[in-house]
mmCIF file of C-alpha atoms and ligand atoms in Angstrom:
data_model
loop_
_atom_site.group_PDB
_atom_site.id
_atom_site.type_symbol
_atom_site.label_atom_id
_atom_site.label_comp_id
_atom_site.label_asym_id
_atom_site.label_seq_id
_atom_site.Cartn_x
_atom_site.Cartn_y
_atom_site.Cartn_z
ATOM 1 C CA UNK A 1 12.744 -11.006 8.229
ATOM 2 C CA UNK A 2 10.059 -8.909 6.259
ATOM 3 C CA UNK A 3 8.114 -6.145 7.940
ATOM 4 C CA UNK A 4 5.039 -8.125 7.881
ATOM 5 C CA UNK A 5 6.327 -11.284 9.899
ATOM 6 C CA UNK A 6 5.476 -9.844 13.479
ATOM 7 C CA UNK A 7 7.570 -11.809 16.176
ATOM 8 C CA UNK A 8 5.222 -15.272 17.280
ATOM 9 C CA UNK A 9 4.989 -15.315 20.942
ATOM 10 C CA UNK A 10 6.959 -18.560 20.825
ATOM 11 C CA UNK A 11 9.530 -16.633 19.351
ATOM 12 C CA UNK A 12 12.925 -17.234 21.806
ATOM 13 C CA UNK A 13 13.317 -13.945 24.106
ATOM 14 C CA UNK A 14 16.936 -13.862 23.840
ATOM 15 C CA UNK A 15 16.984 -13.681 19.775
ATOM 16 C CA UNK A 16 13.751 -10.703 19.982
ATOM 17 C CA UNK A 17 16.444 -8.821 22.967
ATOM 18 C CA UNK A 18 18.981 -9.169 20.356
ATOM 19 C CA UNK A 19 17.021 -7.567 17.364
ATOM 20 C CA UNK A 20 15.742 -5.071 19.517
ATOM 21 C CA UNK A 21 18.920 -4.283 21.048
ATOM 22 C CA UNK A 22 20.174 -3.546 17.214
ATOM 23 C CA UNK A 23 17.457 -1.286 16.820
ATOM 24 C CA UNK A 24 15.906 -3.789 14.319
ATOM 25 C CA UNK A 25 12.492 -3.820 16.231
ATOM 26 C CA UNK A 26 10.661 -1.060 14.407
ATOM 27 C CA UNK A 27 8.072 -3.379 12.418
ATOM 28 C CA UNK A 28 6.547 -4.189 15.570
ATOM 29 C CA UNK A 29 5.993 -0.665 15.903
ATOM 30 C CA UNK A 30 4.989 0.281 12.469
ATOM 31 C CA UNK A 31 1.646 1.047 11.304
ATOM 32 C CA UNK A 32 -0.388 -2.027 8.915
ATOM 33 C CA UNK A 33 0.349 0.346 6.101
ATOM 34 C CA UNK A 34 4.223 0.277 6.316
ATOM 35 C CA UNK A 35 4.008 -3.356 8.118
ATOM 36 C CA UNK A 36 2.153 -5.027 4.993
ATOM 37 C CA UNK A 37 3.827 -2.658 2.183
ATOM 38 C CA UNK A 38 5.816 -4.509 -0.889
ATOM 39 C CA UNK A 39 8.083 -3.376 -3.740
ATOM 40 C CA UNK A 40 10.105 -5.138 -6.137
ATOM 41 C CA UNK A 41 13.361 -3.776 -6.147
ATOM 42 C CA UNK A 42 13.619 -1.639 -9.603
ATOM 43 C CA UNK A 43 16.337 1.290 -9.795
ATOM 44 C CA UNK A 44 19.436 0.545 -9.775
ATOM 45 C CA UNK A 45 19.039 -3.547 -9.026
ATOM 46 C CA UNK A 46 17.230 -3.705 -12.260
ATOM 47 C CA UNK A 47 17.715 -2.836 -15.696
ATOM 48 C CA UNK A 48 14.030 -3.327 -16.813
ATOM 49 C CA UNK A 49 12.943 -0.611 -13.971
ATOM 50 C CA UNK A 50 11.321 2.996 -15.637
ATOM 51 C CA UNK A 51 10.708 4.321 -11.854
ATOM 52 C CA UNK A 52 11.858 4.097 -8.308
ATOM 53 C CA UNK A 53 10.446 1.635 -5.898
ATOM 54 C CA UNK A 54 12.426 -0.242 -3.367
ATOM 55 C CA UNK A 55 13.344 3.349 -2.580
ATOM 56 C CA UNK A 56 10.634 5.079 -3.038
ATOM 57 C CA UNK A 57 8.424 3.008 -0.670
ATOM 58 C CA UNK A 58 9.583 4.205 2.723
ATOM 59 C CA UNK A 59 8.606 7.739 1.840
ATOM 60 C CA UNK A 60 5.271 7.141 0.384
ATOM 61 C CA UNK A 61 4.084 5.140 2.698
ATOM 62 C CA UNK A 62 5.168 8.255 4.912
ATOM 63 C CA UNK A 63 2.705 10.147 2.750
ATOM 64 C CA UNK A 64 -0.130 7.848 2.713
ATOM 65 C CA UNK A 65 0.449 7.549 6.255
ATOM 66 C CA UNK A 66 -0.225 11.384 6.119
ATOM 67 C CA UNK A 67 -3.065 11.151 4.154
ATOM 68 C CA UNK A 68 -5.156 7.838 6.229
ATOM 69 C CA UNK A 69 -4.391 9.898 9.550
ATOM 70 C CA UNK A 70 -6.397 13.394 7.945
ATOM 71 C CA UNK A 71 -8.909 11.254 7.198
ATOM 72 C CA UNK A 72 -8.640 8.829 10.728
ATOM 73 C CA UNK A 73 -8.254 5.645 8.769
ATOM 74 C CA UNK A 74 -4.125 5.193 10.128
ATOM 75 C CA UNK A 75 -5.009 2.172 11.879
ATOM 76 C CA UNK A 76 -7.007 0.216 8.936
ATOM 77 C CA UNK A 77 -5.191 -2.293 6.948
ATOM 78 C CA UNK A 78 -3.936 -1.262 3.265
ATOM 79 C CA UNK A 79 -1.631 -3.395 1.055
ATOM 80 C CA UNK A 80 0.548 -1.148 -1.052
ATOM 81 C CA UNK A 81 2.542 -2.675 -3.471
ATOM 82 C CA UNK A 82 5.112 -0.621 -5.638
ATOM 83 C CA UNK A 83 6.880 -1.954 -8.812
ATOM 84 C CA UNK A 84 9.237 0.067 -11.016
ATOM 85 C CA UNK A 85 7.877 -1.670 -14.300
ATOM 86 C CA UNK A 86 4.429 -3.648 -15.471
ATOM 87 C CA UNK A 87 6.490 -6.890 -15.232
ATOM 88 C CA UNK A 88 4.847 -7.186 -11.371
ATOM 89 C CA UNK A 89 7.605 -8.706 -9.268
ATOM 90 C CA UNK A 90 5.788 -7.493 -5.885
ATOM 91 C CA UNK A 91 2.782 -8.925 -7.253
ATOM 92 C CA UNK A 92 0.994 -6.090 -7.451
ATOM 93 C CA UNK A 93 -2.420 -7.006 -9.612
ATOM 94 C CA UNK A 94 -3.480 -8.274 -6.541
ATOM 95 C CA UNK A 95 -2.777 -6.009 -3.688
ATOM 96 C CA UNK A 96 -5.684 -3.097 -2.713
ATOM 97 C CA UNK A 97 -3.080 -0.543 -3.877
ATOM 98 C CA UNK A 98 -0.468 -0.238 -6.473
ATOM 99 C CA UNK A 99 1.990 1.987 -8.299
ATOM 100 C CA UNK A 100 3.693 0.728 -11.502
ATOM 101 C CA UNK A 101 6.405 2.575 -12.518
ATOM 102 C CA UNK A 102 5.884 4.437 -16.122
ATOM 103 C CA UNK A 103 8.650 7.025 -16.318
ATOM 104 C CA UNK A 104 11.065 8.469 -13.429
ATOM 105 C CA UNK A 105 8.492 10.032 -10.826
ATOM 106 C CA UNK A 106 5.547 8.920 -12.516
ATOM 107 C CA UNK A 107 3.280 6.228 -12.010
ATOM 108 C CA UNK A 108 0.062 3.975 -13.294
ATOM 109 C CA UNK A 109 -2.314 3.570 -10.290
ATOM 110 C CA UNK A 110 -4.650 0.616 -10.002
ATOM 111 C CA UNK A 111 -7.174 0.352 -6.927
ATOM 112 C CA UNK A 112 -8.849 -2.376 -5.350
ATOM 113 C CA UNK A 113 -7.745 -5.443 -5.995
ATOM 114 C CA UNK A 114 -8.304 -8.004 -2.664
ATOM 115 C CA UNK A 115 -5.858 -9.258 -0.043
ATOM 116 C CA UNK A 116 -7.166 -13.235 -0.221
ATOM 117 C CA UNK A 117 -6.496 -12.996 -3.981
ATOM 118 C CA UNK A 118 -9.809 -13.242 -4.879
ATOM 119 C CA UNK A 119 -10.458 -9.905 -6.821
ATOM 120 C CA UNK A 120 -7.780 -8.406 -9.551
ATOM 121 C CA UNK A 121 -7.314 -4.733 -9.423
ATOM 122 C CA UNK A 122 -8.305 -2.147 -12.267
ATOM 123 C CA UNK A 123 -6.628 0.663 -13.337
ATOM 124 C CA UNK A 124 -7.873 3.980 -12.064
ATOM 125 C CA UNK A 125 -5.276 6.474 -12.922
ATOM 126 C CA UNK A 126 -2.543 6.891 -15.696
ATOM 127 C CA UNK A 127 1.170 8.439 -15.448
ATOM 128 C CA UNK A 128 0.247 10.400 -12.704
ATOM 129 C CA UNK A 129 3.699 12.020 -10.339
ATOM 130 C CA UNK A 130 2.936 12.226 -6.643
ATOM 131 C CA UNK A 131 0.701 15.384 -6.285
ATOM 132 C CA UNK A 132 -1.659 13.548 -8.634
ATOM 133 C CA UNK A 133 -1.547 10.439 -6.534
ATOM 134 C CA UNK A 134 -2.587 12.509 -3.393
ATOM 135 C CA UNK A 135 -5.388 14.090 -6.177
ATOM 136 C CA UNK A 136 -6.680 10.897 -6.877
ATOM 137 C CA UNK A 137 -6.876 9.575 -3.010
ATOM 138 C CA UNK A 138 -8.368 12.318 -1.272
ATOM 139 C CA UNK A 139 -11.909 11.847 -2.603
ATOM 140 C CA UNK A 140 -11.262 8.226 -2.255
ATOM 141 C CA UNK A 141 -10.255 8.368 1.206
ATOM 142 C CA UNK A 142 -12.912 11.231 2.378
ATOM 143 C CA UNK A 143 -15.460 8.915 1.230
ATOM 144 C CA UNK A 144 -14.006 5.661 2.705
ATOM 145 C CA UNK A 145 -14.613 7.516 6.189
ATOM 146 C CA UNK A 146 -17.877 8.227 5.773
ATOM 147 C CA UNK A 147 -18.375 4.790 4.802
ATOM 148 C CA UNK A 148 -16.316 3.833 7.488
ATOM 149 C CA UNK A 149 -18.622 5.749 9.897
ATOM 150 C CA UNK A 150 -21.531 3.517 8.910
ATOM 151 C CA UNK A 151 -19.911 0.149 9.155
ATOM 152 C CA UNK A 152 -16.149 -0.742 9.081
ATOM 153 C CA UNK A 153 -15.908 -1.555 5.708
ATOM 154 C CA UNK A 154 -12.194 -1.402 4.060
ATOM 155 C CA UNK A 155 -11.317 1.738 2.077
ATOM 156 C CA UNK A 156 -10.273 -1.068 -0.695
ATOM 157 C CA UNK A 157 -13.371 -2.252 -1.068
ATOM 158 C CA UNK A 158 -14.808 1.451 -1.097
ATOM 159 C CA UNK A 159 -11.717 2.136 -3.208
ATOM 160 C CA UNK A 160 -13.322 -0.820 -5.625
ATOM 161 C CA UNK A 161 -16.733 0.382 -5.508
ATOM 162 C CA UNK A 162 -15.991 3.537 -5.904
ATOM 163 C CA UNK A 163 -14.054 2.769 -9.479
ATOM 164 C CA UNK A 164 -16.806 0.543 -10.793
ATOM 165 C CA UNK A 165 -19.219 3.172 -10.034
ATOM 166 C CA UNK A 166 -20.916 2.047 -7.527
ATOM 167 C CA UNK A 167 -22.010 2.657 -3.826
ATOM 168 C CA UNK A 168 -20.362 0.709 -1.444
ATOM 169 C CA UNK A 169 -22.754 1.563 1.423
HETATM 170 S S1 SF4 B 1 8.775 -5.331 -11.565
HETATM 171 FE FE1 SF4 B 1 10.033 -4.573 -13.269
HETATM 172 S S2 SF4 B 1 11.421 -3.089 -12.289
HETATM 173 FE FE2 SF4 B 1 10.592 -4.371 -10.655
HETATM 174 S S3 SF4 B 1 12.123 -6.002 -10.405
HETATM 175 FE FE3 SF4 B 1 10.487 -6.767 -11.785
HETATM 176 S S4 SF4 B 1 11.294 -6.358 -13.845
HETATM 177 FE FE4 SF4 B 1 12.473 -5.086 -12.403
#
């Protein structure tokens, strides 16, 4: 079961004791950040990976988690793929938020590409290591609240406007 497939309530009572019981529950639990999350699996599964991301994923979504809360946004919905090469095997030219592996520690950051599939994302910032990823999202983020504030817009699409220039409110 992925983190993302939330229990139906038809789901059989005896088999969602049983996962709880095993202390599998926690997705229910977990914020639409970590819930939604992807990453292919990269070092040491594959040989083509240049950076961590099966691994690395639990830890920055703990970071972005970190980051939405500053700003009040931990309960908005943000897809965050991470893939250890550009070969995209957690499909990530599609999701709001992505890290492609470049090197070990670094990685190529695209923003705002939409969750229905309908909108690619677009590069915003190259072989950066994690204290330029929380560089690049703090202006991002500080102006997705204010937008927020107005009208509860996604910080994606804020993310997108913001990249192409435009105002998004
Ligand atoms: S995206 Fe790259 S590193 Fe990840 S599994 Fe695919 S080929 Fe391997």
């Amino acid at each position: 079961m992925t983190p993302s497939r939330a229990f139906p309530d038809t789901f059989p009572a005896a088999i969602k004791a049983l996962v709880e019981a095993h202390g599998l529950g926690g997705f229910q639990k977990a914020s639409p950040l970590r819930r939604d999350a992807l990453a292919c699996v990269a070092l040491p599964t594959c040989a083509l990976a240049m950076a961590e991301a099966e691994r690395y994923l639990p830890d920055c979504v703990s970071l972005l988690e970190a980051c939405l809360a500053a700003h009040g946004l931990e309960r908005d919905t943000l897809h965050l793929r991470i893939t250890g090469c550009p070969n995209g095997c957690a499909r990530p030219y599609l999701a709001e938020m992505v890290l492609v592996g470049k090197a070990p520690g670094r990685y190529n950051l695209f923003l705002g590409g939409d969750v229905k599939g309908q909108r690619l994302n677009r590069l915003y910032r190259e072989n950066i290591d994690e204290a330029g990823l929380l560089e690049a999202l703090e202006p991002l983020l500080a102006a997705a609240r204010r937008a927020y504030l107005v009208a509860p817009i996604k910080i994606a699409h804020t993310c997108s406007c913001l990249q192409a220039s435009t105002t998004p409110w």
